[in-house]
Coordinates of C-alpha atoms in Angstrom, one line a residue:
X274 CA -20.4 30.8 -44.5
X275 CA -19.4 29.5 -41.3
X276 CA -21.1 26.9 -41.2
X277 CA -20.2 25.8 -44.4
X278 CA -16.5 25.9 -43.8
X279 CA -16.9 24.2 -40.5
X280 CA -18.8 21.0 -42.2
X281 CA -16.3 20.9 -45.0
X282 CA -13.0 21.4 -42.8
X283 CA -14.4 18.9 -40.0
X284 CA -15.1 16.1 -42.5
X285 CA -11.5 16.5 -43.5
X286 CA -10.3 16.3 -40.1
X287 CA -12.0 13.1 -39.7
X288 CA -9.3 11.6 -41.7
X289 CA -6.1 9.8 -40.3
X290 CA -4.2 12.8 -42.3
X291 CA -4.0 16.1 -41.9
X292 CA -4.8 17.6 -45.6
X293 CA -2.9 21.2 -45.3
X294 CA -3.2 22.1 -48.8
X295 CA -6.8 21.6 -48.9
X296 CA -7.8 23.3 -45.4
X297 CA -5.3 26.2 -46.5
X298 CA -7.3 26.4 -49.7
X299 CA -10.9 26.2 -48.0
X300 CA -9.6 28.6 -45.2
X301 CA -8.3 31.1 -47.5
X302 CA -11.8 31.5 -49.8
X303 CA -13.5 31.7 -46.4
X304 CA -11.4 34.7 -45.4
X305 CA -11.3 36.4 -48.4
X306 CA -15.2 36.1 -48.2
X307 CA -15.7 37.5 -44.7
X308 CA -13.4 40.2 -45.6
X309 CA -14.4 41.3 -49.3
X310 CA -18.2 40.7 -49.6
X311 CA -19.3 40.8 -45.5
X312 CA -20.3 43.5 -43.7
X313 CA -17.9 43.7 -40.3
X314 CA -20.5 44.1 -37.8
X315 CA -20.2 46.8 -34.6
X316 CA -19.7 44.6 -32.0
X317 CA -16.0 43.3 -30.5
X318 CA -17.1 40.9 -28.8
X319 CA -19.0 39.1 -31.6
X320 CA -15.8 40.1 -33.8
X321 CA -13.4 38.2 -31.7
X322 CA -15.2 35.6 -31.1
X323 CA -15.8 34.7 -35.2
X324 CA -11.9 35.2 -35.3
X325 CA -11.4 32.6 -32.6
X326 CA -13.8 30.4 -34.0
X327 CA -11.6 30.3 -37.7
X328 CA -8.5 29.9 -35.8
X329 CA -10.0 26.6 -34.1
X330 CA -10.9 25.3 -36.8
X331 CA -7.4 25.6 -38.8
X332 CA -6.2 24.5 -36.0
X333 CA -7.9 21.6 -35.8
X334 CA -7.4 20.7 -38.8
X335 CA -3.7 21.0 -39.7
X336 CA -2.4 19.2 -36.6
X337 CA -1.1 15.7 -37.2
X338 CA -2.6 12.4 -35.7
X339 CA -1.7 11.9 -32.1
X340 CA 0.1 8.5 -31.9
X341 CA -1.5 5.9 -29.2
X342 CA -4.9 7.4 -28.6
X343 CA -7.7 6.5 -30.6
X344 CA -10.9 5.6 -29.5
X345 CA -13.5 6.9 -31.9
X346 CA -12.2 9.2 -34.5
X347 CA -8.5 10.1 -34.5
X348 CA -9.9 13.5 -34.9
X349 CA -10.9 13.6 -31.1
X350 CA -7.1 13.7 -30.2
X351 CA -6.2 16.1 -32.8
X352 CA -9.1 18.2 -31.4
X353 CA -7.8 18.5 -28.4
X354 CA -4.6 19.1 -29.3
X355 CA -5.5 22.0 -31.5
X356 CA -7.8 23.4 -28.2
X357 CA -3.8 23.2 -26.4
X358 CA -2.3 25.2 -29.1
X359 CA -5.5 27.7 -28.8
X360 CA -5.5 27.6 -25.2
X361 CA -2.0 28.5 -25.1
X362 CA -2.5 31.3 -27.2
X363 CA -5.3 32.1 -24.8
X364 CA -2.9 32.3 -22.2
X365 CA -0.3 34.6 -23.9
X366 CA -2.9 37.1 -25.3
X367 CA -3.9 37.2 -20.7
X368 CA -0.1 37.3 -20.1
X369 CA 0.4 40.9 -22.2
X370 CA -2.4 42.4 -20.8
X371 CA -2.3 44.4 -17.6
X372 CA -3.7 43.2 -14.5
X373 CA -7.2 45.2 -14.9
X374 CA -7.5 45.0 -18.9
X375 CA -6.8 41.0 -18.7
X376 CA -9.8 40.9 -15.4
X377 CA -12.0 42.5 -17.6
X378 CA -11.5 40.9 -20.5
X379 CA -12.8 38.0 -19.1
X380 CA -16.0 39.4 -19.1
X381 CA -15.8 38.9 -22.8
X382 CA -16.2 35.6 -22.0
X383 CA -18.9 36.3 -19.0
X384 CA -20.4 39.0 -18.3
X385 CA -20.7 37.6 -14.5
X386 CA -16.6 37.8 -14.3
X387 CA -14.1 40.7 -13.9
X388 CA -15.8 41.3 -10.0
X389 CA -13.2 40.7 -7.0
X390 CA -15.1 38.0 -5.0
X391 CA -13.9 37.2 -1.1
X392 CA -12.6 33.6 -1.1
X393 CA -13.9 30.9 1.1
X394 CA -12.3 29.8 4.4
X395 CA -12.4 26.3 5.0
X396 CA -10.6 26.5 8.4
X397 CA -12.2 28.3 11.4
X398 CA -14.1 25.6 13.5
X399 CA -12.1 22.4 13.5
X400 CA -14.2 20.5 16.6
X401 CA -15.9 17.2 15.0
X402 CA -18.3 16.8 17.7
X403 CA -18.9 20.7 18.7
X404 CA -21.1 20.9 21.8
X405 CA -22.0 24.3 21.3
X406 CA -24.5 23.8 18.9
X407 CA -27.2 21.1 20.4
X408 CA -29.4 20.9 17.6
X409 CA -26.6 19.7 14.7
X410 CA -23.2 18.7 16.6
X411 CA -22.1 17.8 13.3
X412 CA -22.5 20.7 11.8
X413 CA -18.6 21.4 11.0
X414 CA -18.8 18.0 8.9
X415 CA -21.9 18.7 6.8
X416 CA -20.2 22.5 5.9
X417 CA -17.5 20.4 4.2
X418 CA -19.7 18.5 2.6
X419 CA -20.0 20.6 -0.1
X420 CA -19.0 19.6 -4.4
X421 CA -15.4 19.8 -3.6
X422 CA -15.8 16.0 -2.2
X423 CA -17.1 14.2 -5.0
X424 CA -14.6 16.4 -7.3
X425 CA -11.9 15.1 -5.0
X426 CA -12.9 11.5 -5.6
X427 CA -13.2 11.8 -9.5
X428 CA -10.1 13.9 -10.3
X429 CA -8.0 11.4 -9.1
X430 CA -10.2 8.7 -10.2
X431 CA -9.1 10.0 -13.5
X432 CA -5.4 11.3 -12.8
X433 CA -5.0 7.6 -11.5
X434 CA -6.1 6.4 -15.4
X435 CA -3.2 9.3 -16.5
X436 CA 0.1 8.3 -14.4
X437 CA -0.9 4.4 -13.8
X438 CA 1.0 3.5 -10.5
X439 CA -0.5 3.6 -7.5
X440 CA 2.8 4.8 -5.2
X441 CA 3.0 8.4 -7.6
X442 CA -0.8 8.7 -7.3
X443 CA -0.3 8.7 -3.2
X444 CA 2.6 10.6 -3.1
X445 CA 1.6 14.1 -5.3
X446 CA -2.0 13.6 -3.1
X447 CA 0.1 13.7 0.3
X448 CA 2.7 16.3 -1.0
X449 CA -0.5 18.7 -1.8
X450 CA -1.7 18.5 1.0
X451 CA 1.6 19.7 2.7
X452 CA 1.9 22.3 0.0
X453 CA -2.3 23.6 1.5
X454 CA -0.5 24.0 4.4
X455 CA 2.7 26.0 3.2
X456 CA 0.7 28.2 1.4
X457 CA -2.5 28.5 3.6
X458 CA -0.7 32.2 4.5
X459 CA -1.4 33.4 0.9
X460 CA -4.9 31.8 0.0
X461 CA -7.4 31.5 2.8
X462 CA -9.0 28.6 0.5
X463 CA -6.3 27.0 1.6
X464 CA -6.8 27.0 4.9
X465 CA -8.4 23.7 6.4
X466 CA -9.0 21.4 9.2
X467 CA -6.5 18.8 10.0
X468 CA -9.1 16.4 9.6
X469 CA -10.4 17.9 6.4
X470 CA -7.0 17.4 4.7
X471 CA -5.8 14.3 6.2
X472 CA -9.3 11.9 6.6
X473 CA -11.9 13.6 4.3
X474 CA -9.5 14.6 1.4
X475 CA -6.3 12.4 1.8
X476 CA -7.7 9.2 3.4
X477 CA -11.3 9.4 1.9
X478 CA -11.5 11.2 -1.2
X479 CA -8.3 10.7 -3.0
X480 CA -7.6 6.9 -1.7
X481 CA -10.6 5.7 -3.2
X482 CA -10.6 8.1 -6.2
X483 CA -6.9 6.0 -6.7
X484 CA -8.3 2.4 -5.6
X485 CA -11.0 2.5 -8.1
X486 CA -8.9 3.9 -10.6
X487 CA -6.6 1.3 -10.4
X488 CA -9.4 -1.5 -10.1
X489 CA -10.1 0.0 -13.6
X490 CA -6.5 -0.2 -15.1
X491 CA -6.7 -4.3 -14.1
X492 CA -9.6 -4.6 -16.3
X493 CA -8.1 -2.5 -19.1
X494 CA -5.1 -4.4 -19.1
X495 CA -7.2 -8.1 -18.5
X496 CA -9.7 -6.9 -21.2
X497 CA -10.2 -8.9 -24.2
X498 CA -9.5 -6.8 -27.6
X499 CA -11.7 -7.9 -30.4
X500 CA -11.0 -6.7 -33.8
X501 CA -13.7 -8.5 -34.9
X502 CA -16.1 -6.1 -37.4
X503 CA -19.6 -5.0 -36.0
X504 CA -21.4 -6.4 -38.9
X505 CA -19.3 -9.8 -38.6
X506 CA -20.7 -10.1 -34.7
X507 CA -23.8 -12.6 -35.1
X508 CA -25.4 -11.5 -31.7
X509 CA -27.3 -8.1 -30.8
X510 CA -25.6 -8.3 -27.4
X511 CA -22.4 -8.6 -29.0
X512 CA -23.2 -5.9 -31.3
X513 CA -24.1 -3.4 -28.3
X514 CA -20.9 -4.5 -26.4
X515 CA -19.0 -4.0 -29.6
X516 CA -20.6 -0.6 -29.5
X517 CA -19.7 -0.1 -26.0
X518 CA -16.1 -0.7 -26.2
X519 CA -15.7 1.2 -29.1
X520 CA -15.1 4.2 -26.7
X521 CA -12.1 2.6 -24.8
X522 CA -8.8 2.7 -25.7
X523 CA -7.9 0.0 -28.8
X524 CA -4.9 -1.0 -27.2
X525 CA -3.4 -0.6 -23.1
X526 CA -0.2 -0.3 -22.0
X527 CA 0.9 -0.6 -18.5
X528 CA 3.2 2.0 -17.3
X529 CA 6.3 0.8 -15.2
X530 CA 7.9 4.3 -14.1
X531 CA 10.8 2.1 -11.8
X532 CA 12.0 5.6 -10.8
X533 CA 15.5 4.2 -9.0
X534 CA 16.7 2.5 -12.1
X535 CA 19.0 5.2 -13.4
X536 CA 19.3 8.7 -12.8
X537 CA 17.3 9.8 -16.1
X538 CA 14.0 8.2 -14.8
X539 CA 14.4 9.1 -11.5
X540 CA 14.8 12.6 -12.4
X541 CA 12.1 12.3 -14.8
X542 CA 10.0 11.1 -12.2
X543 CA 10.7 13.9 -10.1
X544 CA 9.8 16.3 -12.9
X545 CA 6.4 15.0 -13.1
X546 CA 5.5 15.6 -10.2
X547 CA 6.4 18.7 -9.5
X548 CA 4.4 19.9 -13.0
X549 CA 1.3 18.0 -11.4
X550 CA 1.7 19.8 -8.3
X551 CA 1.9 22.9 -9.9
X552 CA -0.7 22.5 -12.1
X553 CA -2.7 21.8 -9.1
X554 CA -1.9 24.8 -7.5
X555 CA -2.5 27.1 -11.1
X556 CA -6.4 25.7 -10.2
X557 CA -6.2 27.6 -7.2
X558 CA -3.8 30.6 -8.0
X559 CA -5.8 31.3 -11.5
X560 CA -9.0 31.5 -10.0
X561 CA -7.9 34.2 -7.8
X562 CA -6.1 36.2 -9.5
X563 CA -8.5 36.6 -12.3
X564 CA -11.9 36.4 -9.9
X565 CA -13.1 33.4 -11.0
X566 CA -15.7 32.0 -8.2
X567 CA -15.1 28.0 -8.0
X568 CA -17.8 26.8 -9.2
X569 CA -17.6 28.6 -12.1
X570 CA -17.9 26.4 -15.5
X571 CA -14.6 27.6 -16.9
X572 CA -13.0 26.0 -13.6
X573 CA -14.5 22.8 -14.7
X574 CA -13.6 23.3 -18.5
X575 CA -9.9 24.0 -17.7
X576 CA -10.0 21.0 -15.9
X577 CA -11.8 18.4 -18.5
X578 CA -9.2 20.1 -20.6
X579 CA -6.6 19.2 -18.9
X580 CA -8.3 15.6 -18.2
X581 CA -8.0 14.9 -22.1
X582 CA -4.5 16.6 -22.6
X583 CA -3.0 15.2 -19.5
X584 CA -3.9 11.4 -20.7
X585 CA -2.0 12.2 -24.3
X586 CA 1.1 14.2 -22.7
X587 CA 1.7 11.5 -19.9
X588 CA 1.3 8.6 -22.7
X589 CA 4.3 10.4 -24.9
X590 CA 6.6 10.9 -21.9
X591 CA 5.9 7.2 -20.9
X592 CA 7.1 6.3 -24.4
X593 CA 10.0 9.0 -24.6
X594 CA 11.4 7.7 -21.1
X595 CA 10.8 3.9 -21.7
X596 CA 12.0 3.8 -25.4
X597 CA 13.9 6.5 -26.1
X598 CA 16.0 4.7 -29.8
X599 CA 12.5 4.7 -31.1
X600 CA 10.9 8.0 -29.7
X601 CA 13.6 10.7 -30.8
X602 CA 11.7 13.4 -29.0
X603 CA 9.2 14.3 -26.9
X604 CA 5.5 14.3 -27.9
X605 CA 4.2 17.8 -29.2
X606 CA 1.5 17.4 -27.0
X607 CA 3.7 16.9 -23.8
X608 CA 5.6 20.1 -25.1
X609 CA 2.6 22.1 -24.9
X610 CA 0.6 21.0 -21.4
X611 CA 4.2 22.1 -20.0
X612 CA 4.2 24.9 -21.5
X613 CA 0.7 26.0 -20.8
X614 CA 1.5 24.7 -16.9
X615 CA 4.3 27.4 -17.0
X616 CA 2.4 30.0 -18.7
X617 CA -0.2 29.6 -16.5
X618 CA 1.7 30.3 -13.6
X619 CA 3.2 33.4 -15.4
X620 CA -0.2 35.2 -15.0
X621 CA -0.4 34.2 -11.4
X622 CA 3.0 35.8 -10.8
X623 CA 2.3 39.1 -13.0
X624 CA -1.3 39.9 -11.9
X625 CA -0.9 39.3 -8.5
X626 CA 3.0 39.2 -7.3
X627 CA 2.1 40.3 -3.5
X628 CA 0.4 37.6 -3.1
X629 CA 3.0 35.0 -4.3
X630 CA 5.8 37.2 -2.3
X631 CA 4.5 37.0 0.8
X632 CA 7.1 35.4 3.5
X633 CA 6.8 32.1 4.1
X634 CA 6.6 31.0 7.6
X635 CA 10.1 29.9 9.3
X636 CA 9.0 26.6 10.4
X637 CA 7.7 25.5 6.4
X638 CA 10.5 27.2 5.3
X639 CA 12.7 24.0 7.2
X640 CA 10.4 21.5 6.6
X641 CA 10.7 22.1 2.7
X642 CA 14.6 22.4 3.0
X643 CA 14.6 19.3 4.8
X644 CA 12.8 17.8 2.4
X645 CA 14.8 18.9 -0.3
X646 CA 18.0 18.2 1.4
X647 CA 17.1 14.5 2.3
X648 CA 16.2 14.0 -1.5
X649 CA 19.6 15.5 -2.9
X650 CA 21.7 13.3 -0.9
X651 CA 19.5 10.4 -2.1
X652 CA 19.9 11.0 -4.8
X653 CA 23.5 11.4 -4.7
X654 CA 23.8 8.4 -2.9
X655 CA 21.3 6.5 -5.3
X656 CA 23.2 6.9 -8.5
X657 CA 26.4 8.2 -7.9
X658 CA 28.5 6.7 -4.5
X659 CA 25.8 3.7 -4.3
X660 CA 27.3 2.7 -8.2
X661 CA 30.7 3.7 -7.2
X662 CA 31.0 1.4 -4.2
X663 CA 29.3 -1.9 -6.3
X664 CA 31.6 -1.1 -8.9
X665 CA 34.7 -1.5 -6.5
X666 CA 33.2 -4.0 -4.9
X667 CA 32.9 -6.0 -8.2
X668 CA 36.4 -4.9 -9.0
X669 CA 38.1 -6.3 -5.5
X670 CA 36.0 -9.4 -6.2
X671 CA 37.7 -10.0 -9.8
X672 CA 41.0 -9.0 -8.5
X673 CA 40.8 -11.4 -5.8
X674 CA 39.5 -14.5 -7.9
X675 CA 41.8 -13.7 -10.4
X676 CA 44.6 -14.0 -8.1
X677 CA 42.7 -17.1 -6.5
X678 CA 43.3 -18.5 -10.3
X679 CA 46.9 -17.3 -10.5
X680 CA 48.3 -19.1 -7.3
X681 CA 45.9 -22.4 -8.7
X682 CA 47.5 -22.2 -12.0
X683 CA 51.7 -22.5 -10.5
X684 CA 50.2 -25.2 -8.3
X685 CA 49.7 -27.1 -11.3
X686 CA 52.4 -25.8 -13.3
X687 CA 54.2 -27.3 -10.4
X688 CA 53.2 -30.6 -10.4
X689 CA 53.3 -31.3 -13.9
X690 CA 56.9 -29.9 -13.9
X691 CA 57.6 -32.3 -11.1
X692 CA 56.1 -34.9 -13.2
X693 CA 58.1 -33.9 -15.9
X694 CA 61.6 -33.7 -14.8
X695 CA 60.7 -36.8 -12.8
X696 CA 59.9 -38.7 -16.2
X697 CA 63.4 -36.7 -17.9
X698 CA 65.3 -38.2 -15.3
X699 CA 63.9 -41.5 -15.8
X700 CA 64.5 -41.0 -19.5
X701 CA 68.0 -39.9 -18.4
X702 CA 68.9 -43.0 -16.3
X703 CA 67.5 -45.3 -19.0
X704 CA 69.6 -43.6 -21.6
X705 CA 72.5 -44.2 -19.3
X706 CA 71.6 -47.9 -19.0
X707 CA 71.2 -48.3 -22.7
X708 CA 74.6 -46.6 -23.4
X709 CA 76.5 -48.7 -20.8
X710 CA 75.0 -51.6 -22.4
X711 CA 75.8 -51.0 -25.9

């Protein structure tokens, strides 16, 4: 039966429009099936599993078409969007738990979870060159060399793809880093060598993980579209490339944040970052609080998930900020990676609240009002006494041509009123002559 349903209810979500009376229809026989004529099996785990698998798939199948992402099917982005909604829900279900029901509950998921496991210090040792060990001098290096550096390199290969401006890019990798070292005192993963955040991760890692992903928005944007049919291509090679770029997006636009045009975009700006950076540090806070070992595969789920949704919700507040006459509100999908960033950070604070309440040392504890301070009166000076002062600038400037005008203006007057009475005493005098005359 499940199978059956799943075939029917994903060739309707192959097309461009949701069909809700249909799926409702095909979804409702289904469950009156599974609850009227099958047996409900002993097992919980098998239970809620089945009852996950049916809410995917209405899911999937009763959320609208995602505008501006299409590669293959525009039932890829509705997939997606439908694994946020579920996801989400995922989330909420963990919230209402307590701490030890929602740990063990993920071995629902895998039996290997709901075990505390001690997290790994990457700090310790800092020497590059360490005399003390003869044989491998190097050694501190080659422990850091572990599948955290070529994760490095592709995440923000693809977050480059997602906020399209290299400036951003380099500014949420440097304020990480600062935030590794605020928080080092709560996580010992956290903990690393100055030369492991600043050369292997900052300069190395995420640099070229942001050159190359730029190098790859230039040839998205200098890439020929065709819209030429397959069949109507003459060549096999053509064909294949057809083929190829069939998987990239049908049409690129180039996003221009300009952050210090006007207050709205800067403070949009600003809220973008800080949901990157805190969905950065959920990563880090999630799999701690709910034992997840990193290299776990629901690490790297949660974070192709995020790969997929991020692209979509970044794409609708692009549109929302740059056009906002044409795009009301902002995307659903946007709505809901914010929301599951939030959540997410709910459970971190519930299940684990010492943790996050530990005292923050004195000296970050400056730096990050500093920091906070310098960008208030920025922005203050930016948009508020920065527009003031032009604005009475422009208005002295118009005053005083005005009044350069006005005292041109009686100069004139002057002369031609000169001219004038000059002419009416001529008049005069040759009106006197004419009378004596006659």
């Amino acid at each position: 039966v499940c199978v059956c349903v799943f075939v029917l209810l994903f060739h309707l979500s192959l097309c461009r429009r949701a069909h809700t009376l249909t799926v409702l229809f095909i979804l409702t026989c289904a469950l009156v099936y599974v609850t009227l004529l099958e047996e409900t099996p002993h097992d919980t785990a098998y239970n809620t599993k089945s009852a996950l698998v049916f809410l995917v798939l209405l899911c999937f199948c009763m959320t609208d078409h995602v505008y501006g992402y299409v590669f293959v099917f525009a039932a890829y982005w509705r997939f997606w969007l439908c694994v946020s909604v579920v996801y989400e829900l995922f989330l909420i279900f963990i919230l209402f738990q307590t701490v030890h029901d929602g740990r063990q509950f993920m071995k629902y998921i895998d039996p290997k979870l709901g075990v505390p496991l001690p997290e790994r210090d990457y700090g310790g040792n800092c020497l590059i060159y360490d005399p003390g060990h003869p044989a491998d001098p190097f050694h501190n290096i080659w422990d850091k060399m572990d599948g955290f550096v070529p994760a490095h390199f592709l995440g923000w290969y693809i977050k480059t793809l997602m906020i399209r401006d290299w400036w951003m890019c380099m500014i949420i990798s440097v304020m990480f880093e600062f935030l590794e070292y605020s928080l080092e005192h709560q996580l010992p993963n956290f903990s690393e060598c100055w030369w492991d955040h600043w050369i292997m991760d900052v300069l190395m890692c995420n640099s070229l993980g942001i050159y190359c992903g730029m190098k790859t928005l230039g040839w998205l944007s200098m890439k020929p579209y065709q819209w030429q049919g397959l069949w109507n291509i003459p060549t096999y090679k053509g064909k294949i490339k057809r083929i190829a770029f069939q998987f990239t997006p049908y049409s690129w636009v180039k996003f221009e944040w300009r952050p210090a045009s006007n207050l709205r975009r800067w403070l949009a700006v600003l809220g973008i970052i800080f949901m990157f950076l805190l969905a950065e540090l959920n990563t880090f806070y999630l799999k701690f609080v709910l034992w997840m070992p990193p290299e776990h595969y629901l690490v790297l789920v949660r974070l192709i998930f995020f790969v997929n949704v991020g692209g979509v919700a970044m794409r609708e507040i692009y549109d929302f900020m740059d056009d906002p006459k044409f795009y009301k509100k902002l995307g659903q999908q946007a709505w809901i990676v914010a929301t599951i960033t939030v959540t997410e950070f709910l459970i971190v604070v519930k299940y684990d609240p010492n943790t996050i309440m530990l005292p923050i040392p004195f000296f970050v504890t400056q730096c990050w009002t500093l920091g906070i301070v310098l960008i208030f009166f920025w922005t203050l000076w930016r948009f508020f006494i920065r527009d003031i002062t032009l604005r009475y600038k422009e208005t002295h400037q118009r005053r005083q041509e005005g009044s350069s005008e006005q005292d041109r203006v009686p100069g004139h007057a002057d002369g031609s009123n000169l001219a004038t009475s000059g002419r009416s005493k001529l008049n005069g005098s040759m009106d006197t002559v004419r009378h004596r005359k006659s």
